[in-house]
Coordinates of C-alpha atoms in Angstrom, one line a residue:
M263 CA 0.0 0.0 0.0
Y264 CA 1.1 3.5 -0.8
V265 CA 0.3 6.0 1.9
Q266 CA 0.1 9.7 0.8
E267 CA 2.4 12.2 2.5
L268 CA 1.6 15.9 2.9
E269 CA 5.2 17.1 3.5
P270 CA 7.6 14.7 1.6
V271 CA 10.1 17.5 0.7
A272 CA 12.3 18.3 3.7
G273 CA 9.4 17.9 6.0
S274 CA 8.2 21.4 4.9
L275 CA 4.6 22.0 3.7
G276 CA 5.7 25.1 1.7
L277 CA 8.6 23.4 -0.1
S278 CA 6.4 20.3 -0.8
A279 CA 3.6 22.5 -2.2
L280 CA 6.2 24.3 -4.4
V281 CA 7.4 21.0 -5.9
A282 CA 3.8 19.6 -6.1
A283 CA 2.8 22.7 -8.1
L284 CA 5.5 22.2 -10.8
P285 CA 3.3 20.1 -13.2
L286 CA 0.5 22.8 -13.1
V287 CA 3.0 25.6 -13.5
I288 CA 4.6 23.8 -16.5
V289 CA 1.2 23.3 -18.2
L290 CA 0.1 26.9 -17.6
V291 CA 3.4 28.4 -18.8
L292 CA 3.5 26.2 -21.9
L293 CA -0.1 27.1 -22.7
G294 CA -0.2 30.8 -21.8
G295 CA 3.4 31.8 -22.3
V296 CA 5.0 29.6 -24.9
R297 CA 1.6 29.1 -26.7
M298 CA 2.4 25.4 -27.1
K299 CA -0.4 23.2 -28.5
A300 CA -2.7 22.0 -25.7
H301 CA -2.1 18.3 -26.2
L302 CA 1.7 18.7 -26.1
A303 CA 1.4 20.9 -23.0
G304 CA -0.8 18.3 -21.4
L305 CA 1.6 15.4 -22.1
T306 CA 4.6 17.5 -20.8
G307 CA 2.7 18.3 -17.6
L308 CA 1.8 14.6 -17.3
L309 CA 5.5 13.6 -17.5
A310 CA 6.3 16.2 -14.8
A311 CA 3.5 14.9 -12.5
V312 CA 4.8 11.3 -12.9
L313 CA 8.3 12.4 -12.0
V314 CA 7.2 14.4 -9.0
A315 CA 5.0 11.6 -7.7
W316 CA 7.8 9.0 -8.2
L317 CA 10.9 11.0 -7.1
A318 CA 9.5 13.5 -4.6
Y319 CA 6.5 11.6 -3.1
G320 CA 7.9 8.1 -3.3
M321 CA 4.9 6.7 -5.1
P322 CA 5.9 3.4 -6.7
L323 CA 6.3 3.7 -10.4
D324 CA 3.7 1.0 -11.2
Q325 CA 1.1 2.7 -9.1
T326 CA 2.0 6.1 -10.6
A327 CA 1.5 4.7 -14.1
S328 CA -1.7 2.9 -13.1
S329 CA -3.2 6.2 -11.7
A330 CA -2.3 7.9 -15.0
V331 CA -4.0 5.2 -17.0
Q332 CA -7.1 5.4 -14.9
G333 CA -7.3 9.1 -15.5
A334 CA -6.9 8.6 -19.3
V335 CA -9.6 5.9 -19.3
F336 CA -11.9 8.2 -17.5
G337 CA -11.1 10.9 -20.0
I338 CA -12.2 8.6 -22.8
F339 CA -15.2 7.1 -21.0
P340 CA -17.4 8.8 -20.1
I341 CA -16.1 12.2 -20.9
L342 CA -15.1 12.0 -24.6
W343 CA -17.8 9.4 -25.2
I344 CA -20.3 12.2 -24.6
V345 CA -18.5 14.8 -26.7
V346 CA -17.9 12.4 -29.7
N347 CA -21.5 11.3 -29.8
A348 CA -22.9 14.8 -29.4
L349 CA -20.8 16.2 -32.2
W350 CA -21.8 13.2 -34.3
V351 CA -25.4 14.2 -34.1
Y352 CA -24.4 17.8 -35.2
R353 CA -22.4 16.5 -38.1
M354 CA -25.4 14.5 -39.4
T355 CA -27.6 17.6 -39.4
V356 CA -24.9 19.5 -41.4
R357 CA -24.5 16.6 -43.9
T358 CA -28.3 16.4 -44.5
R359 CA -28.5 20.3 -44.7
H360 CA -31.0 20.3 -41.9
F361 CA -28.7 22.6 -39.9
D362 CA -29.1 25.2 -42.7
I363 CA -32.9 24.9 -42.4
L364 CA -32.5 25.5 -38.6
R365 CA -30.5 28.6 -39.3
R366 CA -33.1 30.0 -41.7
S367 CA -35.8 29.2 -39.1
F368 CA -34.0 31.3 -36.5
G369 CA -33.6 34.2 -39.0
R370 CA -37.4 34.3 -39.6
L371 CA -38.2 34.6 -35.8
S372 CA -37.4 38.3 -35.8
D373 CA -35.7 40.9 -38.1
D374 CA -34.5 42.8 -35.1
P375 CA -30.7 42.2 -34.9
R376 CA -30.7 42.6 -31.1
I377 CA -33.3 39.8 -30.8
Q378 CA -31.4 37.7 -33.4
A379 CA -28.3 38.0 -31.2
L380 CA -30.2 36.6 -28.3
V381 CA -31.8 33.8 -30.3
V382 CA -28.6 32.7 -32.1
A383 CA -25.7 33.5 -29.7
F384 CA -27.4 33.0 -26.3
C385 CA -30.2 30.4 -26.8
F386 CA -28.9 28.4 -29.7
G387 CA -25.4 28.8 -28.5
A388 CA -26.4 27.3 -25.2
L389 CA -28.0 24.4 -26.9
L390 CA -24.8 23.8 -28.9
E391 CA -22.8 24.1 -25.7
A392 CA -25.2 21.6 -24.1
L393 CA -24.6 19.1 -26.8
A394 CA -21.0 19.6 -27.9
G395 CA -19.1 22.4 -26.2
F396 CA -15.3 22.6 -26.9
G397 CA -15.5 25.7 -29.0
A398 CA -18.4 24.6 -31.3
P399 CA -20.9 27.2 -30.1
V400 CA -18.6 30.2 -30.7
A401 CA -17.6 29.0 -34.2
I402 CA -21.1 28.1 -35.4
C403 CA -22.9 31.1 -33.8
S404 CA -20.3 33.6 -35.2
V405 CA -20.9 32.3 -38.7
M406 CA -24.7 32.4 -38.3
L407 CA -24.6 36.1 -37.1
V408 CA -22.3 37.1 -40.0
A409 CA -24.8 35.4 -42.4
L410 CA -27.6 37.6 -40.8
G411 CA -25.6 40.7 -41.7
F412 CA -23.6 41.3 -38.5
D413 CA -20.1 42.9 -38.7
P414 CA -17.6 40.1 -38.2
V415 CA -16.0 41.7 -35.1
R416 CA -19.3 42.3 -33.4
A417 CA -20.5 38.8 -34.3
A418 CA -17.4 37.2 -32.7
V419 CA -17.6 39.4 -29.6
V420 CA -21.3 38.6 -29.1
S421 CA -20.7 34.9 -29.5
L422 CA -17.8 34.9 -27.1
V423 CA -19.6 36.8 -24.3
A424 CA -22.8 34.6 -24.8
N425 CA -20.7 31.5 -24.3
T426 CA -20.6 31.9 -20.5
A427 CA -23.7 30.9 -18.6
P428 CA -24.1 27.4 -20.2
V429 CA -20.5 26.3 -20.0
A430 CA -20.5 24.6 -16.6
F431 CA -23.2 22.2 -17.8
G432 CA -21.9 22.0 -21.4
A433 CA -21.3 18.8 -23.4
M434 CA -24.1 17.0 -21.4
G435 CA -22.7 18.1 -18.1
T436 CA -19.1 17.0 -18.7
P437 CA -17.5 19.7 -16.6
V438 CA -19.5 19.0 -13.4
V439 CA -19.3 15.2 -14.0
T440 CA -15.5 15.6 -14.1
L441 CA -15.5 17.8 -11.1
A442 CA -17.5 15.3 -9.1
Q443 CA -15.2 12.4 -10.2
V444 CA -11.9 14.2 -9.3
T445 CA -13.1 15.6 -6.0
G446 CA -15.0 12.5 -4.8
L447 CA -18.1 14.6 -4.1
P448 CA -21.6 13.4 -5.2
L449 CA -22.5 14.7 -8.7
D450 CA -25.9 15.9 -7.5
D451 CA -24.3 17.9 -4.7
V452 CA -21.8 19.6 -7.0
A453 CA -24.4 20.3 -9.8
S454 CA -26.8 21.7 -7.2
V455 CA -24.4 24.4 -6.0
V456 CA -23.2 25.2 -9.5
G457 CA -26.9 25.6 -10.4
R458 CA -27.2 28.2 -7.7
Q459 CA -24.3 30.3 -9.1
T460 CA -24.3 30.3 -12.9
P461 CA -28.0 31.1 -13.2
L462 CA -27.2 34.5 -11.7
L463 CA -24.9 35.1 -14.7
A464 CA -27.8 34.1 -17.1
L465 CA -29.8 37.1 -15.7
V466 CA -27.1 39.5 -16.7
V467 CA -25.7 38.1 -20.0
P468 CA -28.7 38.7 -22.3
L469 CA -28.9 42.4 -21.2
L470 CA -25.1 42.7 -21.8
L471 CA -25.6 41.2 -25.3
V472 CA -28.2 43.7 -26.4
A473 CA -25.9 46.4 -25.1
L474 CA -23.0 45.0 -27.1
V475 CA -25.1 44.9 -30.2
D476 CA -26.7 48.3 -30.0
G477 CA -25.4 50.2 -27.0
R478 CA -27.7 52.1 -24.6
R479 CA -30.5 52.2 -27.3
G480 CA -30.5 48.4 -27.5
L481 CA -30.7 48.1 -23.7
R482 CA -33.5 50.8 -23.5
E483 CA -35.6 49.3 -26.3
T484 CA -35.1 45.5 -25.8
W485 CA -34.6 45.1 -22.1
A486 CA -37.9 43.4 -21.6
P487 CA -37.3 40.4 -24.0
A488 CA -33.7 40.2 -22.9
L489 CA -34.7 40.0 -19.2
A490 CA -37.5 37.5 -20.0
C491 CA -35.0 35.3 -21.8
G492 CA -32.5 35.5 -19.0
V493 CA -35.0 34.8 -16.2
A494 CA -36.4 31.8 -18.1
F495 CA -32.9 30.5 -18.8
A496 CA -31.9 30.9 -15.1
V497 CA -35.0 29.3 -13.7
A498 CA -34.7 26.3 -16.0
Q499 CA -31.0 25.8 -15.3
F500 CA -31.6 26.0 -11.6
V501 CA -34.5 23.6 -11.6
A502 CA -32.9 21.1 -13.9
S503 CA -29.5 21.1 -12.1
N504 CA -31.1 20.8 -8.7
Y505 CA -34.1 18.6 -9.2
V506 CA -33.9 16.8 -12.6
S507 CA -30.5 16.1 -14.2
A508 CA -27.3 18.1 -14.7
Q509 CA -27.0 16.7 -18.2
L510 CA -30.3 18.3 -19.1
A511 CA -29.7 21.7 -17.5
D512 CA -28.5 23.6 -20.5
I513 CA -30.9 21.9 -23.0
G514 CA -33.9 22.9 -20.8
A515 CA -32.5 26.3 -20.2
A516 CA -31.8 27.0 -23.9
L517 CA -35.3 25.9 -25.0
L518 CA -37.2 27.7 -22.2
G519 CA -35.1 30.8 -22.7
A520 CA -35.9 30.8 -26.5
A521 CA -39.6 30.2 -25.7
A522 CA -39.8 33.1 -23.3
L523 CA -38.0 35.4 -25.7
V524 CA -40.4 34.6 -28.6
A525 CA -43.4 34.9 -26.2
V526 CA -42.6 38.6 -25.5
P527 CA -44.6 40.6 -28.1
H528 CA -41.8 43.2 -28.5
S529 CA -39.5 40.4 -29.9
R530 CA -41.7 40.0 -33.0
R531 CA -42.0 43.7 -33.9
P532 CA -40.1 44.8 -37.0
A533 CA -36.9 46.6 -36.1
A534 CA -36.7 50.3 -36.9
E535 CA -34.6 50.9 -40.1
P536 CA -32.0 53.1 -38.3
V537 CA -31.4 50.3 -35.9
R538 CA -30.8 47.8 -38.7
A539 CA -28.6 50.2 -40.6
A540 CA -26.5 50.9 -37.5
V541 CA -26.1 47.3 -36.4
L542 CA -26.1 45.2 -39.6
T543 CA -23.0 46.6 -41.4
G544 CA -22.2 43.3 -43.1
A545 CA -23.8 41.6 -46.1
R546 CA -26.8 39.4 -45.4
S547 CA -26.6 35.9 -46.9
E548 CA -29.1 35.3 -49.8
E549 CA -29.4 31.7 -48.6
L550 CA -31.6 32.9 -45.8
D551 CA -34.4 33.7 -48.3
E552 CA -34.8 30.1 -49.4
E553 CA -38.2 28.6 -48.5
D554 CA -38.4 25.4 -46.4
T555 CA -41.4 23.1 -45.9
G556 CA -42.9 22.6 -42.5
R557 CA -42.0 19.0 -42.6
E558 CA -38.3 19.8 -43.1
V559 CA -38.3 22.4 -40.4
V560 CA -39.7 19.8 -38.0
R561 CA -37.0 17.3 -39.0
A562 CA -34.4 20.0 -38.4
Y563 CA -35.5 20.4 -34.8
A564 CA -36.0 16.6 -34.3
P565 CA -32.4 15.7 -33.2
Y566 CA -32.7 18.1 -30.2
A567 CA -36.2 16.9 -29.4
L568 CA -34.9 13.3 -29.5
I569 CA -32.0 14.1 -27.1
V570 CA -34.4 15.8 -24.6
A571 CA -36.8 12.8 -24.9
V572 CA -34.1 10.2 -24.4
F573 CA -32.7 11.9 -21.3
S574 CA -36.1 12.6 -19.9
V575 CA -37.1 9.0 -20.1
A576 CA -33.7 8.0 -18.5
Q577 CA -34.7 10.1 -15.5
I578 CA -37.9 8.1 -14.7
P579 CA -37.0 6.3 -11.5
A580 CA -37.8 2.8 -12.7
V581 CA -35.8 3.4 -15.9
K582 CA -33.0 5.0 -14.0
D583 CA -32.7 2.1 -11.7
W584 CA -32.7 -0.4 -14.6
L585 CA -30.0 1.5 -16.4
A586 CA -27.9 1.7 -13.3
K587 CA -27.8 -2.0 -13.0
A588 CA -25.5 -2.1 -16.0
T589 CA -22.9 -0.1 -14.0
Q590 CA -19.8 -2.1 -13.3
S591 CA -17.3 -1.4 -10.5
Y592 CA -13.7 -2.8 -10.6
D593 CA -10.7 -2.8 -8.2
W594 CA -8.3 -0.9 -10.4
P595 CA -5.2 -3.0 -11.0
F596 CA -1.8 -2.1 -9.6
L597 CA -3.4 0.6 -7.4
D598 CA -3.5 0.5 -3.6
V599 CA -3.5 4.0 -2.2
A600 CA -4.3 5.3 1.3
D601 CA -4.7 9.0 2.4
P602 CA -2.4 10.4 5.1
E603 CA -4.7 9.0 7.8
G604 CA -4.3 5.5 6.3
N605 CA -7.8 5.2 4.9
P606 CA -8.2 3.7 1.3
V607 CA -9.0 6.4 -1.3
G608 CA -11.9 6.1 -3.7
G609 CA -9.6 5.9 -6.7
N610 CA -8.8 2.3 -5.9
V611 CA -12.2 1.4 -7.3
F612 CA -13.3 2.4 -10.9
S613 CA -16.9 2.5 -11.9
L614 CA -18.0 2.0 -15.5
P615 CA -21.6 3.3 -16.1
I616 CA -21.9 1.6 -19.5
V617 CA -25.6 2.4 -20.3
S618 CA -26.6 5.1 -17.9
T619 CA -23.8 7.5 -18.9
G620 CA -24.7 10.6 -21.0
G621 CA -22.6 9.5 -24.0
T622 CA -24.6 6.3 -24.4
L623 CA -27.9 8.1 -24.1
V624 CA -26.7 10.6 -26.8
L625 CA -25.7 7.6 -29.0
F626 CA -29.3 6.2 -28.7
A627 CA -30.6 9.7 -29.7
G628 CA -28.1 9.8 -32.5
V629 CA -29.3 6.5 -34.0
A630 CA -32.9 7.8 -33.8
T631 CA -31.7 11.0 -35.5
A632 CA -30.1 9.1 -38.4
V633 CA -33.4 7.3 -38.9
V634 CA -35.5 10.6 -38.8
L635 CA -33.1 12.5 -41.1
G636 CA -32.8 9.6 -43.5
V637 CA -29.0 9.0 -43.0
H638 CA -27.9 5.6 -44.3
A639 CA -26.3 3.4 -41.7
R640 CA -23.0 3.3 -43.6
V641 CA -22.9 7.1 -43.9
A642 CA -23.8 7.5 -40.2
V643 CA -20.9 5.2 -39.2
R644 CA -18.6 7.1 -41.5
E645 CA -19.6 10.4 -39.9
W646 CA -19.0 9.0 -36.5
L647 CA -15.5 7.9 -37.5
A648 CA -14.9 11.4 -39.1
T649 CA -16.0 13.0 -35.8
V650 CA -13.3 10.9 -33.9
H651 CA -10.7 12.0 -36.4
E652 CA -11.8 15.6 -36.1
L653 CA -11.4 15.5 -32.3
R654 CA -8.1 13.5 -32.3
F655 CA -6.1 16.4 -30.7
A656 CA -8.9 17.2 -28.3
I657 CA -8.9 13.5 -27.3
L658 CA -5.2 13.6 -26.6
T659 CA -5.5 16.8 -24.7
V660 CA -8.4 15.6 -22.4
T661 CA -6.8 12.2 -21.7
S662 CA -3.4 13.7 -20.9
V663 CA -5.0 16.4 -18.6
L664 CA -7.1 13.8 -16.8
A665 CA -4.1 11.5 -16.4
L666 CA -2.1 14.4 -15.0
A667 CA -5.0 15.2 -12.6
Y668 CA -5.3 11.6 -11.4
V669 CA -1.5 11.3 -10.8
M670 CA -1.5 14.6 -8.7
N671 CA -4.6 13.5 -6.8
L672 CA -3.6 9.9 -6.0
S673 CA 0.0 10.7 -5.2
G674 CA -1.0 13.4 -2.7
Q675 CA 0.3 16.4 -4.7
A676 CA -3.1 18.1 -4.8
A677 CA -3.6 17.5 -1.1
T678 CA -0.3 19.2 -0.3
I679 CA -1.2 22.2 -2.4
G680 CA -4.7 22.3 -0.9
H681 CA -3.3 22.3 2.7
F682 CA -0.9 25.1 1.7
V683 CA -3.5 27.2 0.0
A684 CA -5.9 26.9 2.9
A685 CA -3.7 29.4 4.8
A686 CA -5.6 32.1 2.8
G687 CA -8.5 31.5 5.3
A688 CA -11.6 33.5 4.6
G689 CA -9.9 35.0 1.5
L690 CA -10.0 31.6 -0.1
A691 CA -13.7 32.0 -1.0
F692 CA -12.8 35.1 -3.1
L693 CA -9.8 33.5 -4.7
S694 CA -11.6 30.2 -5.6
P695 CA -13.4 31.4 -8.7
V696 CA -10.3 33.2 -9.8
L697 CA -8.4 29.9 -9.9
G698 CA -11.1 28.4 -12.1
W699 CA -11.1 31.4 -14.3
F700 CA -7.3 31.3 -14.7
G701 CA -7.4 27.6 -15.5
V702 CA -10.0 28.0 -18.3
A703 CA -8.3 31.1 -19.6
V704 CA -5.2 29.1 -20.4
S705 CA -6.7 25.7 -21.2
G706 CA -9.9 26.8 -23.0
S707 CA -11.8 24.1 -21.1
D708 CA -13.9 24.2 -17.9
T709 CA -13.5 20.4 -17.9
S710 CA -9.7 20.6 -17.9
A711 CA -9.7 23.4 -15.2
N712 CA -12.0 21.3 -13.0
A713 CA -9.7 18.3 -13.5
L714 CA -6.6 20.3 -12.6
F715 CA -7.9 22.3 -9.6
G716 CA -11.0 20.5 -8.3
A717 CA -9.3 18.3 -5.8
L718 CA -7.1 21.2 -4.7
Q719 CA -10.2 23.4 -4.0
V720 CA -11.8 20.6 -1.9
T721 CA -8.7 20.0 0.2
A722 CA -8.3 23.7 0.8
A723 CA -11.9 24.1 1.7
R724 CA -11.8 21.3 4.3
E725 CA -8.7 22.7 5.9
S726 CA -10.1 26.2 6.1
G727 CA -13.5 25.2 7.4
L728 CA -15.4 26.2 4.2
S729 CA -17.9 24.1 2.3
P730 CA -16.1 21.7 -0.1
E731 CA -19.1 21.7 -2.5
L732 CA -19.1 25.5 -2.5
L733 CA -15.4 25.9 -3.5
A734 CA -15.6 23.0 -6.0
A735 CA -18.6 24.6 -7.7
A736 CA -16.9 28.1 -7.6
N737 CA -14.0 26.6 -9.6
S738 CA -16.4 25.7 -12.4
S739 CA -18.6 28.8 -12.1
G740 CA -15.5 31.1 -12.1
G741 CA -14.1 29.1 -14.9
V742 CA -16.9 29.8 -17.3
L743 CA -15.9 33.5 -17.4
G744 CA -12.4 32.6 -18.6
K745 CA -13.8 30.9 -21.7
M746 CA -14.2 34.1 -23.6
I747 CA -10.6 35.1 -23.2
S748 CA -9.0 31.7 -23.8
P749 CA -6.6 31.7 -26.8
Q750 CA -8.4 28.6 -28.1
N751 CA -11.8 30.3 -28.2
L752 CA -10.4 33.6 -29.6
T753 CA -8.7 31.7 -32.4
I754 CA -11.8 29.7 -33.2
A755 CA -13.9 32.9 -33.3
C756 CA -11.4 34.7 -35.5
A757 CA -11.1 31.8 -37.9
A758 CA -14.9 31.4 -38.2
V759 CA -15.5 35.0 -39.3
G760 CA -12.4 35.6 -41.4
L761 CA -10.4 37.7 -38.8
A762 CA -7.3 35.4 -38.6
G763 CA -4.5 37.2 -36.8
R764 CA -6.8 39.7 -34.9
E765 CA -7.2 37.7 -31.7
G766 CA -5.6 40.6 -29.8
D767 CA -8.4 43.0 -31.0
L768 CA -11.1 40.6 -29.8
L769 CA -9.2 40.0 -26.5
R770 CA -9.2 43.8 -25.8
K771 CA -13.0 43.9 -26.4
V772 CA -14.0 41.0 -24.2
L773 CA -11.4 41.2 -21.4
P774 CA -13.2 43.9 -19.4
W775 CA -16.5 42.0 -19.5
S776 CA -14.7 38.8 -18.4
L777 CA -13.0 40.5 -15.5
G778 CA -16.2 42.4 -14.5
L779 CA -18.3 39.3 -14.4
L780 CA -15.6 37.4 -12.6
L781 CA -15.7 40.0 -9.8
V782 CA -19.4 39.5 -9.6
M783 CA -19.0 35.7 -9.3
C784 CA -16.2 36.2 -6.6
L785 CA -18.6 38.3 -4.5
I786 CA -21.4 35.8 -4.9
V787 CA -19.1 33.0 -3.7
V788 CA -17.9 35.1 -0.7
G789 CA -21.6 35.9 0.1
Q790 CA -22.5 32.2 -0.1
S791 CA -19.6 31.4 2.3
T792 CA -21.2 33.7 4.9
P793 CA -24.8 34.0 6.4
V794 CA -25.4 36.9 3.9
L795 CA -26.0 34.5 1.0
G796 CA -25.5 31.2 2.7
W797 CA -29.2 30.6 2.6
M798 CA -28.8 30.0 -1.2
L799 CA -26.9 26.8 -0.7
P800 CA -28.7 23.4 -0.4

């Protein structure tokens, strides 16, 4: 048995924390300073974590390697299993041109560019984030806004800022699923607290978007539909994450937000020509004028309805229990780890939720989608393989980062850093979202930031007397605000709208909003750690 040590380096907690932090520092410097590709930075950080675990912490090399393999396996299943199948569904809609029909359908909802920004960037962007994440919403929504006549810079900025509130529950809840796994906290507990933080962002972001599109005039004239959209989104995200399913939180929020937006009479009024002339400075795509039959429009919406239906059925208690029976638990080979008190850690056992996991449910919905859209089985398989090929570097990045996280957690490196950081005391509640924000800013992924810092946050919380669930959730909630300034997302946005090389311009436009919203989130978490807002927590 390997027993974790908190002070393996010269009996000093400070020196041990300094050494333990080396893998994280290496990854962050390579990503943020050297601008190395994410998968290479992840692999380099993994090598550093293995060396620190082996040489500084004395973890046997076979156990170190085994913990890395377990992290990589978790990265593939269930994390990437969800992402691959969700993007596969999207690719089938593109191949059959039903995605174009969906885009035209959005364009006809309103001719007011401020409402169009809410429908496309906020509501549909949240739906794309729910299904795929990993940069897809920013790329797709930016292109759609440019097709509607938006200036490329404005389209990119609006899409980046909109891609905040849904991120913590993106890719069928992948960030919170990862957070629960690396911290050992129950998924429902983590999702519940995140669902009492990010909905507060959803109240603000739609108002911010109409201001970005049309300044004070946009806020003055369209505050009602923007507020209705934000409130509906926030309520749905809160209810789903707390009482239904974390995987359905963004899907429900996106659909209810869009419904509330369309229900406000002001949303359907024609926009004044001065507004359109001031906002729509680009060329509108003629493709938007094509007519679509009602049957084809229904088929275009069908994939998303099928996913909602499959996940909803899976939440029925009898079905949920039946699916859970397929979950297999194994004693992970070559791994026998105890915490500093001598108690076996949860990582010694690995659970494999084969059928009940989100990725398998999306696969079922994808098969149904292929039938509804008329995609031949051979073509559907080819599209699935093409999706895996498209995500090959993302797969390498996620598996290496999860392997790094597992090595740090099981060797005791994360615990050492957590005990050291706990010295911040009450200030830890304010700094907790900042750590998540920084992690996403450099990695471009809330999932990666949760894997890297989740266990650290929980250890620090327990040592300082704060709620572990609160600080774990704060890592994810603060992280969503780093998404808009991450080099990965900025590059995706620029490439999508033909602004290659102008990432710096976009960064200057979105950085103030990222920092401002981060400050709000920090204050929310501080309030929730005290009686002032403590009543908000479950």
